[in-house]
CSV table of C-alpha atoms in Angstrom, one decimal:
chain,number,residue,atom,x,y,z
A,16,MET,CA,0.0,0.0,0.0
A,17,ILE,CA,2.9,2.4,0.7
A,18,LYS,CA,4.0,2.3,-2.9
A,19,PHE,CA,0.4,3.1,-4.1
A,20,ILE,CA,0.1,5.9,-1.6
A,21,ASN,CA,3.4,7.5,-2.7
A,22,GLU,CA,2.4,7.3,-6.3
A,23,THR,CA,-0.9,9.0,-5.6
A,24,VAL,CA,0.6,11.7,-3.5
A,25,ASP,CA,3.3,12.4,-6.0
A,26,TYR,CA,0.7,12.8,-8.7
A,27,LEU,CA,-1.4,15.2,-6.6
A,28,LYS,CA,1.6,17.3,-5.5
A,29,ALA,CA,2.6,17.7,-9.2
A,30,LYS,CA,-1.0,18.9,-9.8
A,31,GLY,CA,-0.5,21.6,-7.2
A,32,PHE,CA,-2.1,20.0,-4.1
A,33,ASP,CA,0.5,21.6,-1.8
A,34,ASN,CA,0.4,21.0,2.0
A,35,PRO,CA,-3.3,21.4,2.8
A,36,GLU,CA,-4.2,22.1,6.5
A,37,VAL,CA,-7.7,20.6,6.7
A,38,GLY,CA,-9.3,17.7,4.9
A,39,ILE,CA,-13.1,17.7,4.3
A,40,ILE,CA,-15.3,14.7,3.2
A,41,LEU,CA,-18.7,15.7,1.8
A,42,GLY,CA,-21.5,13.2,2.1
A,43,THR,CA,-24.7,12.5,0.3
A,44,GLY,CA,-26.4,15.7,-0.9
A,45,LEU,CA,-23.8,17.9,0.7
A,46,GLY,CA,-21.9,19.3,-2.2
A,47,GLN,CA,-22.8,23.0,-2.1
A,48,LEU,CA,-19.8,23.8,0.2
A,49,ILE,CA,-17.7,23.6,-3.0
A,50,ASP,CA,-19.3,26.9,-4.2
A,51,GLU,CA,-17.8,28.6,-1.1
A,52,ILE,CA,-14.2,27.5,-1.9
A,53,ASP,CA,-11.7,29.6,-3.8
A,54,ILE,CA,-10.6,26.6,-5.9
A,55,ILE,CA,-7.0,26.4,-6.9
A,56,GLU,CA,-6.9,22.9,-8.4
A,57,GLN,CA,-9.4,20.1,-8.9
A,58,VAL,CA,-9.2,16.6,-10.4
A,59,SER,CA,-11.7,13.8,-11.0
A,60,TYR,CA,-11.1,10.6,-9.0
A,61,ASN,CA,-10.9,8.5,-12.1
A,62,HIS,CA,-7.8,10.5,-13.2
A,63,ILE,CA,-5.9,10.0,-9.9
A,64,PRO,CA,-3.6,6.9,-9.8
A,65,ASN,CA,-4.7,4.1,-7.5
A,66,PHE,CA,-7.8,6.1,-6.4
A,67,PRO,CA,-11.2,4.4,-6.3
A,68,THR,CA,-13.9,5.7,-8.7
A,69,ALA,CA,-17.2,7.1,-7.4
A,70,THR,CA,-20.1,4.9,-8.5
A,71,VAL,CA,-23.0,6.7,-6.7
A,72,GLU,CA,-24.7,9.0,-9.1
A,73,PHE,CA,-25.1,11.8,-6.5
A,74,HIS,CA,-21.4,11.8,-5.5
A,75,LYS,CA,-19.5,14.0,-8.0
A,76,GLY,CA,-16.2,12.2,-7.6
A,77,LYS,CA,-13.8,15.1,-7.5
A,78,LEU,CA,-10.9,16.0,-5.3
A,79,ILE,CA,-10.7,19.8,-4.8
A,80,TYR,CA,-7.8,21.9,-3.4
A,81,GLY,CA,-8.3,25.6,-2.4
A,82,LYS,CA,-8.9,28.2,0.2
A,83,LEU,CA,-11.9,28.3,2.6
A,84,SER,CA,-12.2,30.7,5.5
A,85,GLY,CA,-8.5,31.4,5.4
A,86,LYS,CA,-7.5,27.8,5.5
A,87,THR,CA,-5.9,25.6,2.8
A,88,VAL,CA,-8.3,22.7,2.3
A,89,VAL,CA,-8.5,19.5,0.3
A,90,VAL,CA,-12.1,18.4,-0.2
A,91,MET,CA,-13.6,15.1,-1.3
A,92,GLN,CA,-16.8,15.9,-3.3
A,93,GLY,CA,-18.2,12.5,-2.8
A,94,ARG,CA,-16.9,9.5,-0.9
A,95,PHE,CA,-16.7,5.7,-1.2
A,96,HIS,CA,-18.8,3.0,0.5
A,97,LEU,CA,-18.7,-0.7,1.2
A,98,TYR,CA,-22.0,-1.1,-0.6
A,99,GLU,CA,-20.3,-0.1,-3.9
A,100,GLY,CA,-18.3,-3.3,-3.7
A,101,TYR,CA,-15.1,-1.6,-2.3
A,102,THR,CA,-13.0,-2.9,0.6
A,103,LEU,CA,-12.5,-0.9,3.7
A,104,SER,CA,-9.0,-0.2,2.6
A,105,ASP,CA,-10.4,1.3,-0.6
A,106,VAL,CA,-13.0,3.4,1.3
A,107,THR,CA,-10.4,4.9,3.5
A,108,TYR,CA,-7.5,5.2,1.0
A,109,PRO,CA,-8.3,9.0,0.4
A,110,VAL,CA,-7.9,9.7,4.2
A,111,ARG,CA,-4.3,8.3,4.0
A,112,ILE,CA,-3.7,10.4,0.9
A,113,MET,CA,-4.9,13.6,2.5
A,114,GLU,CA,-2.8,12.9,5.6
A,115,LYS,CA,0.3,12.4,3.4
A,116,LEU,CA,-0.4,15.6,1.6
A,117,GLY,CA,-0.2,17.4,5.0
A,118,ILE,CA,-3.6,17.7,6.7
A,119,LYS,CA,-3.7,17.7,10.5
A,120,THR,CA,-7.5,17.9,10.8
A,121,LEU,CA,-10.3,15.9,9.1
A,122,LEU,CA,-13.9,17.1,9.0
A,123,VAL,CA,-16.6,14.7,7.8
A,124,SER,CA,-20.3,15.1,6.9
A,125,ASN,CA,-22.9,12.6,6.1
A,126,ALA,CA,-26.7,12.1,5.7
A,127,SER,CA,-28.2,9.8,8.3
A,128,GLY,CA,-31.5,8.6,9.7
A,129,ALA,CA,-32.7,9.8,13.1
A,130,ILE,CA,-33.2,7.0,15.6
A,131,ASN,CA,-33.5,9.3,18.6
A,132,LEU,CA,-37.2,10.3,18.5
A,133,ASN,CA,-36.3,13.7,20.0
A,134,PHE,CA,-34.5,14.5,16.7
A,135,ARG,CA,-36.2,15.8,13.6
A,136,LYS,CA,-35.4,15.5,9.9
A,137,GLY,CA,-33.6,18.5,8.6
A,138,GLU,CA,-31.7,19.0,11.9
A,139,LEU,CA,-28.0,18.3,12.4
A,140,MET,CA,-26.3,16.0,14.8
A,141,LEU,CA,-22.7,16.4,16.0
A,142,ILE,CA,-21.2,12.9,16.3
A,143,ASP,CA,-20.0,12.4,19.9
A,144,ASP,CA,-19.2,8.6,19.5
A,145,HIS,CA,-20.0,5.8,17.1
A,146,ILE,CA,-20.8,2.1,16.7
A,147,ASN,CA,-19.1,0.2,14.0
A,148,LEU,CA,-21.6,-2.3,12.5
A,149,GLN,CA,-19.8,-2.8,9.2
A,150,GLY,CA,-18.4,-6.2,10.1
A,151,SER,CA,-14.7,-5.4,10.0
A,152,SER,CA,-12.1,-2.7,10.5
A,153,PRO,CA,-10.1,-0.7,8.0
A,154,LEU,CA,-7.1,-1.5,10.1
A,155,ALA,CA,-7.5,-5.3,9.8
A,156,PHE,CA,-4.9,-6.0,7.1
A,157,LYS,CA,-1.4,-7.3,6.9
A,158,GLY,CA,1.3,-4.6,7.2
A,159,VAL,CA,-1.0,-2.0,8.8
A,160,GLU,CA,1.7,-1.4,11.5
A,161,GLN,CA,3.9,0.2,8.7
A,162,LEU,CA,1.3,3.0,8.4
A,163,GLY,CA,0.6,3.6,12.1
A,164,GLU,CA,0.0,1.8,15.4
A,165,ARG,CA,-2.0,-1.4,14.9
A,166,PHE,CA,-3.9,-1.2,18.2
A,167,THR,CA,-5.3,2.3,17.8
A,168,ASP,CA,-6.9,3.9,20.8
A,169,MET,CA,-10.6,4.9,20.2
A,170,SER,CA,-11.6,6.1,23.7
A,171,GLU,CA,-12.2,9.6,22.2
A,172,PRO,CA,-12.3,9.4,18.4
A,173,TYR,CA,-13.8,12.9,18.0
A,174,ASP,CA,-11.7,15.9,19.0
A,175,PRO,CA,-13.3,17.5,22.1
A,176,GLU,CA,-12.0,21.0,21.3
A,177,ILE,CA,-13.5,20.9,17.8
A,178,LYS,CA,-16.8,19.6,19.2
A,179,ALA,CA,-16.9,22.4,21.6
A,180,LEU,CA,-16.3,24.9,18.8
A,181,PHE,CA,-19.1,23.5,16.7
A,182,LYS,CA,-21.5,23.7,19.6
A,183,SER,CA,-20.5,27.3,20.3
A,184,ILE,CA,-20.9,28.3,16.6
A,185,ALA,CA,-24.3,26.6,16.4
A,186,LYS,CA,-25.5,28.5,19.4
A,187,THR,CA,-24.2,31.8,18.0
A,188,HIS,CA,-26.0,31.2,14.7
A,189,ASP,CA,-29.2,29.7,16.2
A,190,ILE,CA,-28.6,26.4,14.5
A,191,THR,CA,-30.1,23.3,16.1
A,192,LEU,CA,-27.2,20.9,16.7
A,193,HIS,CA,-27.9,17.7,18.6
A,194,GLU,CA,-25.1,15.5,19.9
A,195,GLY,CA,-25.3,11.8,19.7
A,196,VAL,CA,-24.0,8.3,18.7
A,197,TYR,CA,-23.8,7.4,15.0
A,198,ALA,CA,-24.1,3.7,14.0
A,199,SER,CA,-22.5,2.8,10.7
A,200,VAL,CA,-24.0,-0.1,8.7
A,201,VAL,CA,-23.1,-1.5,5.3
A,202,GLY,CA,-26.3,-0.8,3.3
A,203,PRO,CA,-27.3,0.0,0.6
A,204,GLN,CA,-30.8,-1.2,1.7
A,205,LEU,CA,-32.4,0.9,4.4
A,206,GLU,CA,-33.2,-0.6,7.8
A,207,THR,CA,-36.1,-2.7,8.9
A,208,LYS,CA,-38.3,-1.9,11.8
A,209,ALA,CA,-36.6,-4.6,13.9
A,210,GLU,CA,-33.2,-3.2,13.0
A,211,TYR,CA,-34.2,0.3,14.1
A,212,ARG,CA,-35.4,-1.1,17.4
A,213,MET,CA,-32.1,-2.9,17.8
A,214,LEU,CA,-30.1,0.2,17.0
A,215,LYS,CA,-32.0,2.2,19.6
A,216,ILE,CA,-31.4,-0.5,22.2
A,217,ILE,CA,-27.6,-0.5,21.7
A,218,GLY,CA,-27.4,3.3,22.0
A,219,ALA,CA,-27.5,4.7,18.5
A,220,ASP,CA,-29.1,8.1,17.9
A,221,ALA,CA,-28.6,8.0,14.1
A,222,VAL,CA,-27.7,5.5,11.5
A,223,GLY,CA,-25.9,5.8,8.1
A,224,MET,CA,-23.6,3.9,5.8
A,225,SER,CA,-20.3,5.7,6.0
A,226,THR,CA,-18.0,7.9,8.2
A,227,VAL,CA,-16.8,5.4,10.8
A,228,PRO,CA,-14.2,3.8,8.6
A,229,GLU,CA,-12.7,7.2,7.7
A,230,ILE,CA,-12.7,8.2,11.4
A,231,ILE,CA,-11.0,5.0,12.5
A,232,VAL,CA,-8.2,5.6,9.9
A,233,ALA,CA,-7.9,9.3,10.8
A,234,ASN,CA,-7.4,8.3,14.4
A,235,HIS,CA,-4.8,5.7,13.3
A,236,LEU,CA,-3.0,8.6,11.6
A,237,LYS,CA,-3.3,10.8,14.7
A,238,LEU,CA,-5.5,13.4,12.9
A,239,ARG,CA,-7.9,15.6,14.8
A,240,THR,CA,-11.4,14.6,13.7
A,241,ALA,CA,-15.0,15.8,13.8
A,242,ALA,CA,-18.2,14.7,12.0
A,243,ILE,CA,-21.7,16.1,11.6
A,244,SER,CA,-24.8,14.2,10.3
A,245,VAL,CA,-27.6,15.8,8.4
A,246,LEU,CA,-30.7,14.0,9.7
A,247,THR,CA,-32.7,13.2,6.5
A,248,ASP,CA,-35.4,10.9,7.8
A,249,GLU,CA,-37.1,9.9,11.1
A,250,CYS,CA,-36.7,6.2,11.9
A,251,ASP,CA,-39.6,5.5,14.3
A,252,PRO,CA,-40.3,1.8,13.9
A,253,ASP,CA,-43.9,2.2,15.2
A,254,ASN,CA,-44.7,4.9,12.7
A,255,LEU,CA,-42.3,4.1,9.9
A,256,GLU,CA,-43.0,5.6,6.4
A,257,PRO,CA,-41.3,4.5,3.2
A,258,VAL,CA,-38.4,6.7,2.2
A,259,ASN,CA,-36.3,6.8,-1.0
A,260,ILE,CA,-32.9,8.2,-1.9
A,261,ALA,CA,-34.5,11.2,-3.7
A,262,ASP,CA,-36.2,12.2,-0.4
A,263,ILE,CA,-32.9,11.8,1.5
A,264,ILE,CA,-31.0,13.9,-1.0
A,265,ALA,CA,-33.7,16.6,-1.0
A,266,MET,CA,-33.7,16.8,2.8
A,267,ALA,CA,-29.9,17.0,2.9
A,268,ALA,CA,-29.9,19.8,0.4
A,269,LYS,CA,-32.5,21.7,2.5
A,270,ALA,CA,-30.3,21.5,5.6
A,271,GLU,CA,-27.0,22.1,3.9
A,272,PRO,CA,-26.9,25.9,4.5
A,273,HIS,CA,-26.6,25.3,8.2
A,274,MET,CA,-23.8,22.7,7.6
A,275,ILE,CA,-22.0,25.2,5.4
A,276,THR,CA,-22.2,27.9,8.1
A,277,LEU,CA,-20.8,25.5,10.8
A,278,PHE,CA,-17.9,24.4,8.6
A,279,LYS,CA,-16.9,27.9,7.4
A,280,GLU,CA,-17.1,29.4,10.9
A,281,LEU,CA,-15.1,26.5,12.4
A,282,LEU,CA,-12.3,26.9,9.9
A,283,LYS,CA,-11.9,30.5,11.1
A,284,GLU,CA,-11.3,29.2,14.6
A,285,LEU,CA,-8.8,26.4,13.9
């Protein structure tokens, strides 16, 4: 993997991706932040050596380098998922690339379903902790110790200082920002009523199909991390209504201005 990482990093550096400070992963329906960036360079994933290719139609599949709120950022406009047929090493490969390019902080967004019945669709949830239900770990491969400590501590995977800043910014801008536990499943099918009940019992406040692998690898690489979910549907098993991906994308887009405000204001404070 080290050989592949070096090839990818060399390619991006030659393209002008020079020592970014912050990496950002944009999830489902959350691409409008790109419009706020002073773009210096951008490249499609399918042109980057050893990079996976985005197969989800609403993920643009571009790596973008530029300035946002005074910080140099590298932004993934679209991510990868296990349900696309990729391995966890594939899904998290971009995190390793961004770290080698120079980032010290990784910010992640996603769309998720609200399991906590006090939460409403269209609101945001700051991820305080997570539950990995994807069946494996992105660190479970031969030679991982060459890239970082094998037995990575996960007692506090999300940076407390960044979480505090997000909460302060949300209060200042009158943005509803819940805090809770995110459960990551494989997908792509949505959950059954019984699965929602199980997730609630084990302590999840929201459920989605991403984020946790990237956060695990970011901790493996000693990056500061934070993640926010846009709650796109309400997962009450006793009053469950059918939902489709178009509804999820539409709700994510509706809530996105608040997400953009949080990210832009946070970068000013880092």
